[in-house]
mmCIF file of C-alpha atoms in Angstrom:
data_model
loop_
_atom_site.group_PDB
_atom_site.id
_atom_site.type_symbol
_atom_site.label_atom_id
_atom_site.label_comp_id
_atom_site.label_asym_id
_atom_site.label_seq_id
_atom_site.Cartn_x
_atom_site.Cartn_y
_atom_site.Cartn_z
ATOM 1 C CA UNK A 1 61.776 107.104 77.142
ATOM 2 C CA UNK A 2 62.316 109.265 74.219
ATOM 3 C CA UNK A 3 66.030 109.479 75.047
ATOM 4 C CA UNK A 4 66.471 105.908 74.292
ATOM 5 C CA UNK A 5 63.579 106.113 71.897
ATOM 6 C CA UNK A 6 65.962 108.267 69.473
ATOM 7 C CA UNK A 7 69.440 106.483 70.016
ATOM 8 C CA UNK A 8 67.319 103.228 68.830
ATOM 9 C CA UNK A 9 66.208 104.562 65.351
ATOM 10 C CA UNK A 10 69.344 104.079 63.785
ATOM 11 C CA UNK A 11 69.846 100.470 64.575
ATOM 12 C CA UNK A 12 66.950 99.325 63.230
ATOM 13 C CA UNK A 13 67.628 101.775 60.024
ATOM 14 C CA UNK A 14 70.997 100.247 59.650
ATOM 15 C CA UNK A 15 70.031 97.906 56.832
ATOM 16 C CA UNK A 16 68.901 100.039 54.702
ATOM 17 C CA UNK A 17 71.232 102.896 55.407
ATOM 18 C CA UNK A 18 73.876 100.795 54.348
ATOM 19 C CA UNK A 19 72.121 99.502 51.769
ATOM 20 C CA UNK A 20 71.713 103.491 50.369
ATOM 21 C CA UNK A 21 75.460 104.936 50.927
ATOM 22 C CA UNK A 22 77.086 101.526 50.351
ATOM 23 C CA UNK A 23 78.523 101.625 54.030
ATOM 24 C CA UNK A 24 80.874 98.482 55.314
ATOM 25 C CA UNK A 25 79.965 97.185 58.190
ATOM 26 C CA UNK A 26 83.480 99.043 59.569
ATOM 27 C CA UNK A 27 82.220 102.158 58.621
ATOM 28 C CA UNK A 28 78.772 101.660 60.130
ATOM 29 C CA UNK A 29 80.289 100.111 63.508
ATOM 30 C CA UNK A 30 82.370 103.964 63.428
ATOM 31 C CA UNK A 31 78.961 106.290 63.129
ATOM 32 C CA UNK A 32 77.303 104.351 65.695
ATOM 33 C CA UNK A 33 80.601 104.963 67.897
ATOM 34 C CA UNK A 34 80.866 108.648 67.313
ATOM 35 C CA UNK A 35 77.352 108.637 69.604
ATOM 36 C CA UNK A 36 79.031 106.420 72.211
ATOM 37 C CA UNK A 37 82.215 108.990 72.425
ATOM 38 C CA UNK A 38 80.018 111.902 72.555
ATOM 39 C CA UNK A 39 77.946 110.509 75.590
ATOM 40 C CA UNK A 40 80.370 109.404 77.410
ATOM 41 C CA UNK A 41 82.788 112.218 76.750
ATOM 42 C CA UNK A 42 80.047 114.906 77.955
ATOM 43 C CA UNK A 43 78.245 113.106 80.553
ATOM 44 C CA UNK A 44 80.372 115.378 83.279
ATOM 45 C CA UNK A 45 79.733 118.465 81.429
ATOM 46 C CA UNK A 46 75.924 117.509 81.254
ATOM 47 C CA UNK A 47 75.801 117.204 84.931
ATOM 48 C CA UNK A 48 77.662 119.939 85.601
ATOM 49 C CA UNK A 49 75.610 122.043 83.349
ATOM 50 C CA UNK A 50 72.610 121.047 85.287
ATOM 51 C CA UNK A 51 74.058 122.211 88.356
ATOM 52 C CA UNK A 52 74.892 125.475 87.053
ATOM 53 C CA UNK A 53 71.353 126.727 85.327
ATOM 54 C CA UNK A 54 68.813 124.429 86.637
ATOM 55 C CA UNK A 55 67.254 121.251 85.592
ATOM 56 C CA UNK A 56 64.538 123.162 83.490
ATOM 57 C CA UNK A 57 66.447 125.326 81.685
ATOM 58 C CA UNK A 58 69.266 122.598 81.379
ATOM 59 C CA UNK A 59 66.951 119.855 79.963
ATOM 60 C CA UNK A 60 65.038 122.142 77.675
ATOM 61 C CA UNK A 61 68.380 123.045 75.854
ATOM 62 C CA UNK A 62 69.923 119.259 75.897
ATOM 63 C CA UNK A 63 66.672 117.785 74.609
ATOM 64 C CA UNK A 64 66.586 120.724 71.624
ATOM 65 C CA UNK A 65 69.833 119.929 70.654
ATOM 66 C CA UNK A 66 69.591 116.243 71.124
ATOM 67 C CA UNK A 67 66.266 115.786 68.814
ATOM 68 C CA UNK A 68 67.534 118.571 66.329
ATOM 69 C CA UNK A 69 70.587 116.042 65.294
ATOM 70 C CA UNK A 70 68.601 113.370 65.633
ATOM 71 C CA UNK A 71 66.610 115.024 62.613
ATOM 72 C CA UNK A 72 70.100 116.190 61.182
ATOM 73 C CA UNK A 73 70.897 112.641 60.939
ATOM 74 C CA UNK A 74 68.405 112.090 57.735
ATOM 75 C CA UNK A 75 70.469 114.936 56.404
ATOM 76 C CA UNK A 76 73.678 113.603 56.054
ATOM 77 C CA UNK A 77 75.517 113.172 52.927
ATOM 78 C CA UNK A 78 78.074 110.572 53.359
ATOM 79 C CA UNK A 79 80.279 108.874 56.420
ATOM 80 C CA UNK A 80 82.178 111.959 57.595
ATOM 81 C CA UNK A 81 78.954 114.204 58.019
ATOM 82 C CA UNK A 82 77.007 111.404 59.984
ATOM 83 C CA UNK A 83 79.651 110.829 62.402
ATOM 84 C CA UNK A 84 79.699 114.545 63.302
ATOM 85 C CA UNK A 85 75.703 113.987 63.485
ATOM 86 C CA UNK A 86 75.691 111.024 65.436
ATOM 87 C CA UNK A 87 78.675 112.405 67.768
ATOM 88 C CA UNK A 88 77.086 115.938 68.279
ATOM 89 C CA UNK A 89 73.616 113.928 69.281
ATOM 90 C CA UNK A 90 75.462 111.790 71.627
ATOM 91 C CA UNK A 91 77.138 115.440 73.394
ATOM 92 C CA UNK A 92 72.790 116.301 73.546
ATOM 93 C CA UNK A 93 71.907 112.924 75.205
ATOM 94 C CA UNK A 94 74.747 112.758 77.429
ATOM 95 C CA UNK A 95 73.278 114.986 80.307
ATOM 96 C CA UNK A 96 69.785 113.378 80.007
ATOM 97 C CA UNK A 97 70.237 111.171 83.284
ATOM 98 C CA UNK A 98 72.091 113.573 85.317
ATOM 99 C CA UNK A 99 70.393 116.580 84.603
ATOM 100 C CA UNK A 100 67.084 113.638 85.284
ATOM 101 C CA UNK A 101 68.399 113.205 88.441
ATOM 102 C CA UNK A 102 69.092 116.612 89.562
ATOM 103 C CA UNK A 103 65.619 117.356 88.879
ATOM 104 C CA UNK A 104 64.175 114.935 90.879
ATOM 105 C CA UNK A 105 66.273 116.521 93.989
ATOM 106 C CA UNK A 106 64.032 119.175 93.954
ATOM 107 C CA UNK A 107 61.001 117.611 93.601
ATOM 108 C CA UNK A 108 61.110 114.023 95.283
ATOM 109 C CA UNK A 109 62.154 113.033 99.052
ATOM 110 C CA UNK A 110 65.309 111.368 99.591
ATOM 111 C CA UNK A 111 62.965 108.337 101.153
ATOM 112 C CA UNK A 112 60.994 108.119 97.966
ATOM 113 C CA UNK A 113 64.401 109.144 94.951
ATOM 114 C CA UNK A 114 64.936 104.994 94.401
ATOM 115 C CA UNK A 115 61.404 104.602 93.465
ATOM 116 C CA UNK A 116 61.443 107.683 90.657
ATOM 117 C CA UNK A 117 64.853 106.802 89.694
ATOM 118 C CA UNK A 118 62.905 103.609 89.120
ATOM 119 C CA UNK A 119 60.393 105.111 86.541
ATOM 120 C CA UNK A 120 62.791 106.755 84.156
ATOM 121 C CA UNK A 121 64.822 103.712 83.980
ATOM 122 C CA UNK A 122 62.093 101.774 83.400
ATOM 123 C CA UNK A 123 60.543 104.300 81.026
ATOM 124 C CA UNK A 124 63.892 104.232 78.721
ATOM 125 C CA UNK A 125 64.241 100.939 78.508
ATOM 126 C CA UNK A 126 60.363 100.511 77.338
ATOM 127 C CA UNK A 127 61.716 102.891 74.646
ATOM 128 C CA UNK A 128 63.913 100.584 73.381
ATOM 129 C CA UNK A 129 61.828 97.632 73.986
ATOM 130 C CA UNK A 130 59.230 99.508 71.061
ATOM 131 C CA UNK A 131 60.921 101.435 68.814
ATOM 132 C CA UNK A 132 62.340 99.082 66.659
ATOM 133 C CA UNK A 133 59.466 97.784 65.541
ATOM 134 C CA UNK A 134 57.670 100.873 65.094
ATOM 135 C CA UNK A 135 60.843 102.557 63.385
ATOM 136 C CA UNK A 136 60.757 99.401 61.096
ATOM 137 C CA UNK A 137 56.967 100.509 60.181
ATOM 138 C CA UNK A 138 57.589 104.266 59.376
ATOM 139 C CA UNK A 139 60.426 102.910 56.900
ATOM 140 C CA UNK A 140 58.323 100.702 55.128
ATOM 141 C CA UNK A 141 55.809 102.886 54.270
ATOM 142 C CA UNK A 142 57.847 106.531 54.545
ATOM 143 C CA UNK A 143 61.656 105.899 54.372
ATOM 144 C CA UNK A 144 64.317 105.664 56.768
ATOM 145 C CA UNK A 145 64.865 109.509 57.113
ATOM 146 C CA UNK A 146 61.218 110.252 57.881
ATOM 147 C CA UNK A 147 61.556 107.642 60.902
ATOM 148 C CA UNK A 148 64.330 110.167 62.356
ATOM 149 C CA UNK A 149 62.786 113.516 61.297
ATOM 150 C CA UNK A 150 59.178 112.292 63.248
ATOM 151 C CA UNK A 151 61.764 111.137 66.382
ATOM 152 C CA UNK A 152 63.176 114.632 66.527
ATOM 153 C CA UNK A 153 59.902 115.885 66.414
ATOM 154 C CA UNK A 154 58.540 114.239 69.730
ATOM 155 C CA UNK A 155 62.069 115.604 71.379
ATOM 156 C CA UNK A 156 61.215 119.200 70.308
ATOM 157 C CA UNK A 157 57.594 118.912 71.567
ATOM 158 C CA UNK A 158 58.546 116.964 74.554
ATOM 159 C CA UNK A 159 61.182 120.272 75.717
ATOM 160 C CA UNK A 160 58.549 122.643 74.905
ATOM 161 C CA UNK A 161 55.960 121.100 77.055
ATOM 162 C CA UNK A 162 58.746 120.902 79.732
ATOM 163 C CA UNK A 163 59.546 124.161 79.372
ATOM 164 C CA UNK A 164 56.345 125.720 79.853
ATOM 165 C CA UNK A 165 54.612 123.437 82.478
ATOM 166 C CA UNK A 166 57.744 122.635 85.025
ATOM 167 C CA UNK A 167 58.259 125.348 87.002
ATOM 168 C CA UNK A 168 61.735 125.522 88.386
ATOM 169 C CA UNK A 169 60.855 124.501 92.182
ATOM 170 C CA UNK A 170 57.726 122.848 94.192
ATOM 171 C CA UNK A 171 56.595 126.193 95.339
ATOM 172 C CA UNK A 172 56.003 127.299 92.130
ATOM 173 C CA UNK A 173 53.741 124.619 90.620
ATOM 174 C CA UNK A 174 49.722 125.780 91.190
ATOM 175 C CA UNK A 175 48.737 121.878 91.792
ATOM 176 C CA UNK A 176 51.141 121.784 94.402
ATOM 177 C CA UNK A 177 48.861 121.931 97.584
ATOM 178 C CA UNK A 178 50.559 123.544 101.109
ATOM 179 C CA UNK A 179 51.201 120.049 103.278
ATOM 180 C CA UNK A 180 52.807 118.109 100.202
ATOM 181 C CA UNK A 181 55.162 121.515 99.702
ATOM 182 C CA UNK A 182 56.280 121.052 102.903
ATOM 183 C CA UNK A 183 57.036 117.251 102.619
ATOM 184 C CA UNK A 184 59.401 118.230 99.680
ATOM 185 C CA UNK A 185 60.612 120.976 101.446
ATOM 186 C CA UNK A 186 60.873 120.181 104.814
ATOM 187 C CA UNK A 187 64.030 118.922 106.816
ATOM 188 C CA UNK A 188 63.460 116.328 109.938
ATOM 189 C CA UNK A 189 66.284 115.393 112.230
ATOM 190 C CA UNK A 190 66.375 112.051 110.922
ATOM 191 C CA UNK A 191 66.239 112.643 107.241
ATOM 192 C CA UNK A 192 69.462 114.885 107.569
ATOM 193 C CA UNK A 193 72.830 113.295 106.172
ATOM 194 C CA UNK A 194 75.198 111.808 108.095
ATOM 195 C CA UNK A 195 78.895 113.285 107.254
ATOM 196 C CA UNK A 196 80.945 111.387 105.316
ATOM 197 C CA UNK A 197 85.025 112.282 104.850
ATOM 198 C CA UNK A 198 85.423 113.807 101.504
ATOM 199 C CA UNK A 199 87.567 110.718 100.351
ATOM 200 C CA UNK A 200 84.859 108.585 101.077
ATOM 201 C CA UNK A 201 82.381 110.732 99.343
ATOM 202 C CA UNK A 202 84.748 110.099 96.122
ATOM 203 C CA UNK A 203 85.336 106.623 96.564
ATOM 204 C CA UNK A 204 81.120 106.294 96.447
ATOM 205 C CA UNK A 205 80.937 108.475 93.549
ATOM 206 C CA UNK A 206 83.193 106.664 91.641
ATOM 207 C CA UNK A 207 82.227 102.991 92.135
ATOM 208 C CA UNK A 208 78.643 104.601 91.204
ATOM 209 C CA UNK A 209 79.982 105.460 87.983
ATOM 210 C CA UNK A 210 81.933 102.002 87.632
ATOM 211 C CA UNK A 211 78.454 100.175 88.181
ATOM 212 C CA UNK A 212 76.783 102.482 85.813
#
């Protein structure tokens, strides 16, 4: 939710950043761009990144760096320096999903993954769905840059929470009573993977990415 929450501000602040650095509308169709190149440029390296240190620790660092250039953005002087914003925030949001996903790995069974998959999608796009309007209200009353400043807030608060109450596995979590650890954990004969040939594995991963 607040990933989509804080690539929303801007368009509804368009107006009126334009209106303040005297942008064309070729020059604001660029900074909103440099976030599109970003996340799709370092949406492997998110993932991977995930992989390599853990969802936790992965997520923590993204969503830090995501919501401290999302409060950067109010800071920028002219075209040049919000395209490096807006691109460097894109790089942050970029492994949201799949470091998202690899989270929920650890934590939900394979039976049960399309039905949490399910709530974050559904959770983003209700973050779109309500911050324009609410982004339009902060501006009225406080200015466009205070609308991106409070959004980078809720990021930092949001990783620090994570941070501090996800533990890296099931096991670890206090709440986490003995028989639901072993649903997460445990391994039936029937839940196990069939093999697949490692072409066909890439051919799956790729028209994954072609839907997405």
């Amino acid at each position: 939710m607040i990933t989509y929450m804080d690539r929303v501000v801007i368009s509804a602040a368009v107006p009126v950043i334009r209106q303040e650095f005297g942008f064309s509308l070729a020059t604001m169709a660029s900074i909103i761009a440099a976030f599109r190149w970003g996340y799709a440029l370092f949406q492997i390296p998110g993932g991977w990144l995930g992989d390599r240190i853990g969802p936790r620790r992965a997520l923590t660092i993204i969503v830090t760096w995501w919501s401290i250039f999302t409060s950067a953005t109010a800071f920028a002087w002219g075209a040049g320096s919000m395209m490096v914003i807006r691109f460097l925030f894109g790089v942050g949001e970029a492994g949201a999903f799949p470091i998202a996903t690899r989270s929920l790995s650890r934590w939900i069974l394979p039976a049960e993954r399309g039905f949490a998959q399910g709530i974050t999608h559904a959770g983003s796009r209700l973050g779109a769905a309500l911050t324009p309007s609410l982004v339009v209200l902060i501006i009225v009353r406080y200015g466009w840059r205070t609308a991106f400043v409070g959004f980078g807030m809720l990021g930092l608060i949001w990783a620090a929470v994570w941070f501090l109450v996800l533990p890296r596995y099931a096991r670890e979590h206090a709440s986490v009573g003995e028989q639901e650890l072993r649903l997460i954990t445990g391994r039936s004969e029937r839940a196990r993977p069939r093999r697949r040939s490692p072409g066909g594995s890439s051919f799956q991963t790729i028209m994954s990415g072609l839907c997405a």
